[in-house]
XYZ file of C-alpha atoms in Angstrom:
314
model
C 34.142 12.694 4.971
C 35.045 9.908 2.530
C 38.275 8.031 3.111
C 40.911 9.476 0.751
C 42.192 5.985 -0.023
C 39.068 5.225 -2.042
C 39.294 8.335 -4.220
C 40.955 6.481 -7.149
C 38.098 3.973 -7.113
C 35.531 6.739 -7.079
C 37.246 8.431 -10.009
C 37.010 5.183 -11.960
C 33.310 4.967 -11.201
C 32.745 8.559 -12.270
C 34.572 7.778 -15.524
C 32.319 4.764 -16.106
C 35.150 2.280 -15.636
C 34.713 -1.031 -13.775
C 36.180 -1.681 -10.345
C 36.596 -4.966 -8.408
C 33.204 -6.146 -7.125
C 34.171 -5.979 -3.436
C 36.475 -2.963 -3.603
C 34.031 -0.724 -1.704
C 32.758 -3.237 0.864
C 32.896 -1.490 4.241
C 34.251 1.705 2.663
C 33.824 5.106 4.288
C 32.113 7.191 1.601
C 30.411 9.709 3.831
C 29.512 12.948 2.008
C 31.054 11.640 -1.218
C 29.762 13.106 -4.479
C 28.718 10.244 -6.741
C 25.884 11.981 -8.576
C 24.949 10.187 -11.795
C 27.289 7.241 -11.205
C 26.254 3.728 -12.309
C 27.074 0.874 -9.944
C 26.556 -2.661 -11.189
C 27.195 -5.993 -9.468
C 29.073 -4.409 -6.566
C 29.341 -5.645 -2.996
C 28.934 -2.571 -0.783
C 28.038 -4.410 2.397
C 28.777 -2.259 5.434
C 29.687 0.825 3.390
C 28.991 4.279 4.851
C 27.367 6.786 2.504
C 25.836 9.050 5.143
C 25.186 12.503 3.679
C 26.521 11.488 0.257
C 25.245 13.061 -2.953
C 23.808 10.114 -4.870
C 21.432 12.028 -7.096
C 20.567 10.111 -10.259
C 22.704 7.102 -9.381
C 21.835 3.681 -10.811
C 22.347 0.617 -8.632
C 21.998 -2.702 -10.426
C 22.347 -6.139 -8.775
C 24.265 -4.716 -5.815
C 24.626 -6.303 -2.365
C 23.789 -3.627 0.194
C 23.652 -5.382 3.585
C 24.237 -2.981 6.500
C 24.916 -0.062 4.141
C 24.204 3.409 5.515
C 22.432 6.033 3.405
C 21.389 8.163 6.391
C 20.660 11.758 5.304
C 22.017 10.972 1.837
C 20.557 12.624 -1.253
C 19.131 9.845 -3.416
C 16.781 11.920 -5.545
C 15.948 10.239 -8.877
C 18.155 7.238 -8.067
C 17.266 3.777 -9.400
C 17.731 0.420 -7.657
C 17.276 -2.635 -9.859
C 17.588 -6.248 -8.632
C 19.420 -5.120 -5.488
C 19.213 -6.722 -2.071
C 19.973 -5.412 1.372
C 19.545 -6.551 4.933
C 19.805 -4.197 7.905
C 20.465 -1.191 5.679
C 19.471 2.331 6.692
C 18.006 5.173 4.662
C 17.029 7.151 7.714
C 16.156 10.768 6.878
C 17.398 10.244 3.309
C 16.099 12.456 0.514
C 14.699 9.695 -1.681
C 12.139 11.593 -3.743
C 11.486 10.227 -7.241
C 13.457 7.061 -6.461
C 12.667 4.030 -8.654
C 13.043 0.433 -7.425
C 12.438 -2.789 -9.319
C 12.764 -6.434 -8.231
C 14.656 -5.559 -5.051
C 14.571 -7.440 -1.755
C 14.884 -5.368 1.426
C 14.937 -6.986 4.846
C 14.871 -5.058 8.132
C 15.729 -1.801 6.357
C 15.166 1.500 8.174
C 13.266 4.063 6.047
C 12.153 6.191 8.986
C 12.001 9.943 8.331
C 12.989 9.359 4.696
C 11.357 11.573 2.080
C 9.718 9.133 -0.353
C 7.689 11.682 -2.279
C 6.862 10.359 -5.772
C 8.603 7.100 -4.903
C 7.953 4.220 -7.343
C 8.483 0.487 -6.863
C 7.668 -2.639 -8.867
C 7.969 -6.174 -7.476
C 9.887 -5.086 -4.378
C 9.861 -6.931 -1.040
C 9.943 -4.852 2.178
C 10.263 -7.632 4.772
C 10.466 -6.295 8.325
C 11.186 -2.765 7.097
C 10.462 0.346 9.153
C 8.396 2.913 7.273
C 6.359 4.437 10.097
C 7.637 8.002 9.847
C 8.626 8.048 6.191
C 6.945 10.673 4.019
C 5.033 8.799 1.337
C 3.147 11.091 -1.028
C 2.195 10.677 -4.683
C 3.887 7.280 -4.541
C 3.211 4.183 -6.655
C 4.041 0.675 -5.471
C 2.858 -2.227 -7.630
C 3.179 -5.978 -6.962
C 5.201 -5.182 -3.833
C 5.165 -7.194 -0.605
C 4.497 -5.230 2.600
C 3.020 -8.179 4.473
C 3.289 -8.227 8.241
C 4.664 -4.704 8.574
C 3.675 -2.448 11.455
C 2.571 0.752 9.721
C 0.432 2.045 12.575
C -0.183 5.770 12.423
C 1.432 6.418 9.041
C 0.341 9.533 7.176
C 0.288 8.761 3.465
C -1.307 10.837 0.733
C -2.186 10.272 -2.929
C -0.301 6.982 -2.960
C -1.307 3.832 -4.784
C -0.579 0.157 -4.136
C -2.085 -1.918 -6.977
C -1.663 -5.710 -6.739
C 0.449 -5.499 -3.567
C 0.610 -8.002 -0.700
C -0.431 -6.617 2.701
C -1.314 -9.858 4.473
C -1.438 -9.241 8.208
C -0.150 -5.685 7.822
C -1.049 -3.318 10.648
C -2.253 0.165 9.641
C -4.192 1.090 12.770
C -4.867 4.807 13.100
C -3.287 5.565 9.731
C -4.228 8.549 7.585
C -4.554 7.414 3.966
C -5.843 10.441 2.108
C -6.699 9.780 -1.550
C -4.922 6.424 -1.536
C -5.861 3.250 -3.404
C -5.215 -0.424 -2.704
C -6.844 -1.982 -5.747
C -6.540 -5.781 -6.121
C -4.333 -6.140 -3.055
C -4.248 -9.205 -0.834
C -4.848 -7.642 2.565
C -6.137 -10.763 4.305
C -6.092 -10.302 8.094
C -4.794 -6.735 7.715
C -5.721 -4.313 10.485
C -7.162 -0.959 9.347
C -8.758 -0.188 12.712
C -9.420 3.534 13.119
C -7.950 4.598 9.782
C -8.922 7.970 8.342
C -9.379 7.142 4.672
C -12.336 8.844 2.980
C -12.666 7.960 -0.712
C -10.087 5.176 -0.447
C -10.341 2.445 -3.093
C -10.050 -1.312 -2.510
C -11.478 -2.339 -5.881
C -11.120 -6.072 -6.508
C -9.097 -6.619 -3.332
C -9.004 -9.664 -1.075
C -9.605 -8.561 2.506
C -10.733 -11.740 4.242
C -10.584 -11.287 8.002
C -9.524 -7.636 7.719
C -10.503 -5.206 10.480
C -11.926 -1.745 9.874
C -13.374 -1.106 13.347
C -14.139 2.588 13.839
C -12.565 3.531 10.500
C -13.665 6.574 8.504
C -14.307 5.228 5.003
C -16.921 7.617 3.641
C -17.095 7.374 -0.140
C -14.794 4.347 -0.169
C -14.863 1.858 -3.055
C -15.043 -1.856 -2.254
C -16.540 -2.995 -5.566
C -15.882 -6.680 -6.394
C -13.873 -7.075 -3.175
C -13.697 -10.296 -1.157
C -14.485 -9.588 2.504
C -15.129 -12.906 4.242
C -15.473 -12.259 7.998
C -14.268 -8.660 7.634
C -15.216 -6.406 10.545
C -16.596 -2.892 9.987
C -18.021 -2.409 13.479
C -18.741 1.282 14.222
C -17.076 2.317 10.959
C -18.356 5.194 8.834
C -19.143 4.048 5.292
C -21.507 6.809 4.252
C -21.871 6.921 0.452
C -19.416 4.032 0.133
C -19.707 1.454 -2.655
C -19.785 -2.306 -2.058
C -21.141 -3.171 -5.488
C -20.929 -6.853 -6.351
C -19.225 -7.903 -3.118
C -19.657 -11.639 -2.469
C -18.609 -12.597 1.060
C -19.562 -14.491 4.200
C -19.988 -13.374 7.783
C -19.241 -9.673 7.431
C -19.897 -7.457 10.453
C -21.403 -3.980 10.069
C -22.662 -3.667 13.642
C -23.137 -0.022 14.594
C -21.855 1.029 11.164
C -22.958 4.158 9.283
C -24.007 3.203 5.762
C -26.113 6.235 4.884
C -26.585 6.416 1.089
C -24.147 3.530 0.614
C -24.462 1.481 -2.578
C -24.835 -2.212 -1.691
C -26.174 -3.218 -5.089
C -25.627 -6.885 -5.931
C -24.106 -7.474 -2.506
C -24.114 -11.190 -1.667
C -23.440 -11.497 2.040
C -24.696 -14.538 3.896
C -24.938 -14.124 7.682
C -23.955 -10.457 7.607
C -24.530 -8.518 10.823
C -26.212 -5.115 10.368
C -27.275 -4.783 13.999
C -27.638 -1.127 15.108
C -26.337 0.036 11.712
C -27.767 3.059 9.899
C -28.679 2.242 6.288
C -30.808 5.310 5.661
C -31.266 5.877 1.915
C -28.842 3.020 1.184
C -29.221 1.177 -2.108
C -29.900 -2.562 -1.845
C -30.717 -3.262 -5.478
C -30.451 -7.011 -6.232
C -28.749 -7.616 -2.877
C -28.868 -11.140 -1.460
C -28.519 -11.184 2.324
C -29.640 -14.591 3.648
C -29.640 -15.041 7.428
C -28.558 -11.439 8.001
C -29.000 -9.852 11.422
C -31.125 -6.669 11.485
C -31.543 -5.922 15.192
C -32.378 -2.209 15.650
C -31.124 -1.420 12.152
C -32.204 1.928 10.683
C -33.688 1.313 7.225
C -35.357 4.651 6.534
C -35.970 5.275 2.829
C -33.852 2.285 1.788
C -33.912 1.814 -1.991
C -34.571 -1.814 -2.773
C -34.819 -3.564 -6.158
C -35.287 -1.298 -9.149
C -37.564 -3.369 -11.432
C -36.636 -1.564 -14.638
C -32.912 -1.764 -13.921
C -33.213 -5.420 -12.944
C -35.031 -6.198 -16.183
C -32.294 -4.454 -18.147
C -29.575 -6.368 -16.293
C -31.245 -9.683 -17.045
C -32.067 -8.882 -20.676
C -30.437 -10.941 -23.407
C -30.773 -10.267 -27.124
C -33.093 -12.642 -28.926
C -31.386 -15.533 -30.658
């Protein structure tokens, strides 16, 4: 329960009146009811809000180091230009939370409900999100680089223009997710289950997709220098207009994949299955084709190529 000594301060907040910036630093606010309260420019470092009702609260430019939101109700709360190190939102109800221009370092989001969570320009350095529920979420221009997200189960979530450099997502389930225009250089997607995932316009140099299920995936206009798709399933996937060096598709399934306009010097298609794949206008110098299955491959379409190269008369 909240410390009774802070009740006057809480009443001021509920009434929309200002309080001293550090008045609640280290305060015991467990199970307090602060629904709808606006908190601006406050130092709440070390405060305890475990189990508190924080529905619809607005946090602006607050310092939240070591704060505890464990099992708190944060539904529809907003965090704007806040920063926190070592904070915990473990098992918090954080559905429909909005964050903008926040910096989180070593924050624990495990078991938090982040359904319909939205974030813009937020940094998640060293944060723990492995067992958080992320569904129908939208994170744009956020930094999740270097995080260990192995085995996460995310659904219908989108990460446009985010940074995932060196992020580890091995064995993750990413149903109906998109990572358009991300920088996922050296990210590890080994063994992910992600049919129909989209990486449109992304940078994935050195990324690993070994053994991943990526049927129907979209990699159009993506940069994939030295990316590894060994033994991955890319049936009916699109790699339209990809221009990259040294990609590996050894043992990969590319049945009915669209590789139109693929430019891939020194690509390795050894033991891959490209049955009925489309290779229209593809340029694959020095590619390796050892034991590659090329049954019914669709190569250049002359009429389409003529249309692509047509220019109106001057």
